[in-house]
Short mmCIF file of C-alpha atoms in Angstrom, two decimals:
data_model
loop_
_atom_site.label_atom_id
_atom_site.label_comp_id
_atom_site.label_asym_id
_atom_site.label_seq_id
_atom_site.Cartn_x
_atom_site.Cartn_y
_atom_site.Cartn_z
CA UNK G 1 -32.03 -35.12 -19.36
CA UNK G 2 -31.88 -31.76 -21.19
CA UNK G 3 -29.53 -28.93 -20.20
CA UNK G 4 -32.30 -26.56 -19.11
CA UNK G 5 -33.65 -29.09 -16.63
CA UNK G 6 -30.11 -29.67 -15.32
CA UNK G 7 -29.69 -25.92 -14.74
CA UNK G 8 -32.99 -25.74 -12.82
CA UNK G 9 -32.02 -28.72 -10.63
CA UNK G 10 -28.60 -27.14 -9.98
CA UNK G 11 -30.21 -23.85 -8.87
CA UNK G 12 -32.73 -25.64 -6.64
CA UNK G 13 -29.93 -27.58 -4.97
CA UNK G 14 -27.99 -24.36 -4.31
CA UNK G 15 -30.97 -22.56 -2.79
CA UNK G 16 -31.61 -25.54 -0.48
CA UNK G 17 -28.06 -25.32 0.90
CA UNK G 18 -27.59 -23.44 4.19
CA UNK G 19 -26.54 -19.84 3.66
CA UNK G 20 -22.99 -18.87 4.57
CA UNK G 21 -22.84 -15.39 6.09
CA UNK G 22 -20.87 -13.01 3.87
CA UNK G 23 -18.93 -11.32 6.64
CA UNK G 24 -15.62 -10.81 4.85
CA UNK G 25 -14.75 -7.65 2.93
CA UNK G 26 -12.18 -8.34 0.20
CA UNK G 27 -10.36 -6.03 -2.18
CA UNK G 28 -8.03 -6.85 -5.05
CA UNK G 29 -9.17 -4.03 -7.35
CA UNK G 30 -5.65 -2.95 -8.23
CA UNK G 31 -2.08 -3.23 -7.06
CA UNK G 32 -1.20 -0.18 -5.00
CA UNK G 33 2.41 0.83 -5.65
CA UNK G 34 4.70 1.27 -2.65
CA UNK G 35 7.28 3.84 -3.80
CA UNK G 36 10.93 3.34 -2.98
CA UNK G 37 10.95 6.43 -0.76
CA UNK G 38 10.43 7.53 2.82
CA UNK G 39 6.70 8.23 2.34
CA UNK G 40 5.65 4.94 0.72
CA UNK G 41 1.94 4.18 0.61
CA UNK G 42 -0.81 4.36 3.21
CA UNK G 43 -3.80 1.98 3.36
CA UNK G 44 -6.76 2.36 5.72
CA UNK G 45 -7.97 -1.23 5.85
CA UNK G 46 -11.58 -0.66 6.95
CA UNK G 47 -12.45 1.83 4.19
CA UNK G 48 -9.89 0.93 1.51
CA UNK G 49 -8.71 4.55 1.45
CA UNK G 50 -5.18 5.05 0.16
CA UNK G 51 -2.87 8.04 0.05
CA UNK G 52 0.75 8.85 -0.70
CA UNK G 53 0.94 11.48 2.08
CA UNK G 54 0.72 11.17 5.85
CA UNK G 55 -3.02 11.04 6.66
CA UNK G 56 -4.53 13.58 9.03
CA UNK G 57 -6.45 10.81 10.84
CA UNK G 58 -3.39 8.56 11.37
CA UNK G 59 -3.99 8.37 15.12
CA UNK G 60 -7.74 7.80 14.88
CA UNK G 61 -8.06 5.27 12.02
CA UNK G 62 -6.51 1.86 11.18
CA UNK G 63 -3.64 2.68 8.78
CA UNK G 64 -0.68 0.65 7.60
CA UNK G 65 2.29 2.37 5.95
CA UNK G 66 4.79 0.28 4.00
CA UNK G 67 7.62 2.53 2.79
CA UNK G 68 10.93 2.19 0.98
CA UNK G 69 9.02 -0.30 -1.24
CA UNK G 70 7.93 -2.24 1.87
CA UNK G 71 11.36 -2.79 3.39
CA UNK G 72 10.00 -0.77 6.32
CA UNK G 73 6.40 -0.96 7.55
CA UNK G 74 4.74 1.39 10.03
CA UNK G 75 1.34 1.02 11.64
CA UNK G 76 -1.00 3.47 13.30
CA UNK G 77 -2.18 2.91 16.89
CA UNK G 78 -5.49 1.38 15.73
CA UNK G 79 -3.96 -1.26 13.43
CA UNK G 80 -1.63 -3.87 14.93
CA UNK G 81 0.21 -6.40 12.74
CA UNK G 82 1.01 -9.97 13.82
CA UNK G 83 4.65 -9.98 14.96
CA UNK G 84 7.36 -12.11 16.43
CA UNK G 85 9.40 -10.52 19.19
CA UNK G 86 8.59 -6.90 19.97
CA UNK G 87 7.95 -5.65 16.41
CA UNK G 88 9.08 -7.94 13.53
CA UNK G 89 6.07 -8.35 11.25
CA UNK G 90 5.52 -12.00 10.30
CA UNK G 91 5.00 -13.33 6.77
CA UNK G 92 2.07 -15.70 7.37
CA UNK G 93 1.30 -18.79 5.33
CA UNK G 94 -2.01 -19.28 3.52
CA UNK G 95 -4.63 -20.64 5.89
CA UNK G 96 -3.01 -19.25 9.05
CA UNK G 97 -5.68 -18.29 11.59
CA UNK G 98 -5.66 -14.69 12.79
CA UNK G 99 -7.53 -14.40 16.07
CA UNK G 100 -7.27 -13.26 19.68
CA UNK G 101 -4.46 -15.77 20.30
CA UNK G 102 -2.22 -14.19 17.62
CA UNK G 103 0.74 -12.12 18.79
CA UNK G 104 0.07 -8.52 17.76
CA UNK G 105 2.40 -5.57 18.20
CA UNK G 106 1.40 -3.54 21.27
CA UNK G 107 0.53 -0.28 19.49
CA UNK G 108 1.93 2.22 17.01
CA UNK G 109 5.17 0.72 15.77
CA UNK G 110 7.48 0.02 12.85
CA UNK G 111 9.17 -3.07 11.46
CA UNK G 112 12.51 -3.18 9.66
CA UNK G 113 13.51 -6.82 10.29
CA UNK G 114 10.72 -8.58 8.38
CA UNK G 115 12.73 -9.04 5.14
CA UNK G 116 15.22 -11.87 4.78
CA UNK G 117 15.60 -15.62 4.39
CA UNK G 118 14.69 -16.66 7.92
CA UNK G 119 11.45 -18.30 9.10
CA UNK G 120 8.51 -15.90 8.89
CA UNK G 121 10.39 -13.29 6.87
CA UNK G 122 9.35 -11.79 3.54
CA UNK G 123 11.49 -12.58 0.48
CA UNK G 124 12.19 -9.78 -1.98
CA UNK G 125 9.79 -9.62 -4.94
CA UNK G 126 7.71 -12.57 -3.68
CA UNK G 127 4.12 -11.94 -2.52
CA UNK G 128 3.54 -12.54 1.19
CA UNK G 129 0.84 -11.98 3.80
CA UNK G 130 0.71 -10.07 7.04
CA UNK G 131 -2.08 -10.42 9.57
CA UNK G 132 -3.66 -7.55 11.50
CA UNK G 133 -6.05 -6.68 14.29
CA UNK G 134 -7.69 -3.28 14.02
CA UNK G 135 -10.28 -0.98 15.53
CA UNK G 136 -12.19 1.69 13.64
CA UNK G 137 -12.16 3.98 16.69
CA UNK G 138 -10.30 4.11 19.99
CA UNK G 139 -11.86 1.66 22.43
CA UNK G 140 -14.10 0.21 19.71
CA UNK G 141 -14.54 -3.47 18.84
CA UNK G 142 -11.60 -5.35 17.34
CA UNK G 143 -11.59 -6.95 13.88
CA UNK G 144 -9.11 -9.26 12.14
CA UNK G 145 -7.76 -9.16 8.61
CA UNK G 146 -4.83 -9.85 6.29
CA UNK G 147 -2.91 -7.81 3.72
CA UNK G 148 -0.94 -9.24 0.79
CA UNK G 149 2.19 -7.29 -0.13
CA UNK G 150 5.19 -7.66 -2.39
CA UNK G 151 8.38 -6.03 -1.14
CA UNK G 152 11.21 -4.82 -3.36
CA UNK G 153 14.58 -3.14 -3.00
CA UNK G 154 15.07 -2.28 -6.67
CA UNK G 155 11.80 -0.49 -7.49
CA UNK G 156 8.28 -0.02 -6.18
CA UNK G 157 6.76 -2.72 -4.03
CA UNK G 158 2.99 -3.19 -3.99
CA UNK G 159 -0.04 -3.83 -1.84
CA UNK G 160 -1.74 -6.60 -3.81
CA UNK G 161 -4.95 -7.31 -1.90
CA UNK G 162 -6.50 -7.35 1.55
CA UNK G 163 -9.50 -8.72 3.42
CA UNK G 164 -11.05 -8.34 6.84
CA UNK G 165 -13.91 -9.63 8.93
CA UNK G 166 -16.87 -7.36 9.58
CA UNK G 167 -17.89 -9.30 12.70
CA UNK G 168 -15.99 -8.20 15.78
CA UNK G 169 -13.79 -10.94 17.22
CA UNK G 170 -14.46 -13.34 14.35
CA UNK G 171 -11.21 -15.09 13.32
CA UNK G 172 -10.08 -14.99 9.70
CA UNK G 173 -7.74 -17.25 7.76
CA UNK G 174 -4.98 -15.77 5.62
CA UNK G 175 -6.08 -15.78 1.98
CA UNK G 176 -9.78 -16.22 2.78
CA UNK G 177 -12.13 -14.35 0.46
CA UNK G 178 -15.94 -14.15 0.50
CA UNK G 179 -17.76 -17.15 -0.92
CA UNK G 180 -19.69 -16.43 -4.14
CA UNK G 181 -23.40 -15.94 -3.58
CA UNK G 182 -26.00 -18.52 -4.56
CA UNK G 183 -27.33 -16.26 -7.31
CA UNK G 184 -23.88 -16.02 -8.91
CA UNK G 185 -23.37 -19.79 -8.75
CA UNK G 186 -26.83 -20.28 -10.24
CA UNK G 187 -25.97 -17.92 -13.08
CA UNK G 188 -22.70 -19.77 -13.74
CA UNK G 189 -24.47 -23.14 -13.71
CA UNK G 190 -27.13 -21.87 -16.12
CA UNK G 191 -24.48 -20.42 -18.40
CA UNK G 192 -22.57 -23.70 -18.51
CA UNK G 193 -25.75 -25.62 -19.26
CA UNK G 194 -26.57 -23.18 -22.08
CA UNK G 195 -23.07 -23.49 -23.50
CA UNK G 196 -23.31 -27.28 -23.43
CA UNK G 197 -26.66 -27.11 -25.23
CA UNK G 198 -25.21 -24.88 -28.00
CA UNK G 199 -22.30 -27.27 -28.52
CA UNK G 200 -24.62 -30.28 -28.77
#
């Protein structure tokens, strides 16, 4: 069977598969530095907006603010991290479900006990994940997401990546990213078949 025919069969098989809704927004465009200072970095999870200064819409948009390189983390009223106790942000393992049963901080808050060697704490200079629930406006629908950060106490930390559901109330798993589309998989399959043909 020639490679072109294999590529066509591969594409037909993919298009016959049931479509998976692409409801997750994911960003890993660049590492956002978290300066080792009292201002830190601000991320608005729904838009991907970032700033190094206190945002004017802090109270009306879902912001997270890691500062002092992430050793401290603040959150606006519309973004609530998963916590243990009243406010200690949890370092969640890959695959952890974030949903309505998760324990979120009650409102605007700050965490300073999330770094250490205990269960659910972030280790210095090791990437970890925090889970969040957020609303894009007061009283609006709630969405779930995760943010990957690396905390430091010797230099800048960083926000590495983040993702969130676009369907209200839809759970998300830590580390989940959108599945590649059928067209992309078809293109990859065709490219591999072409490469195999050239090598033959």
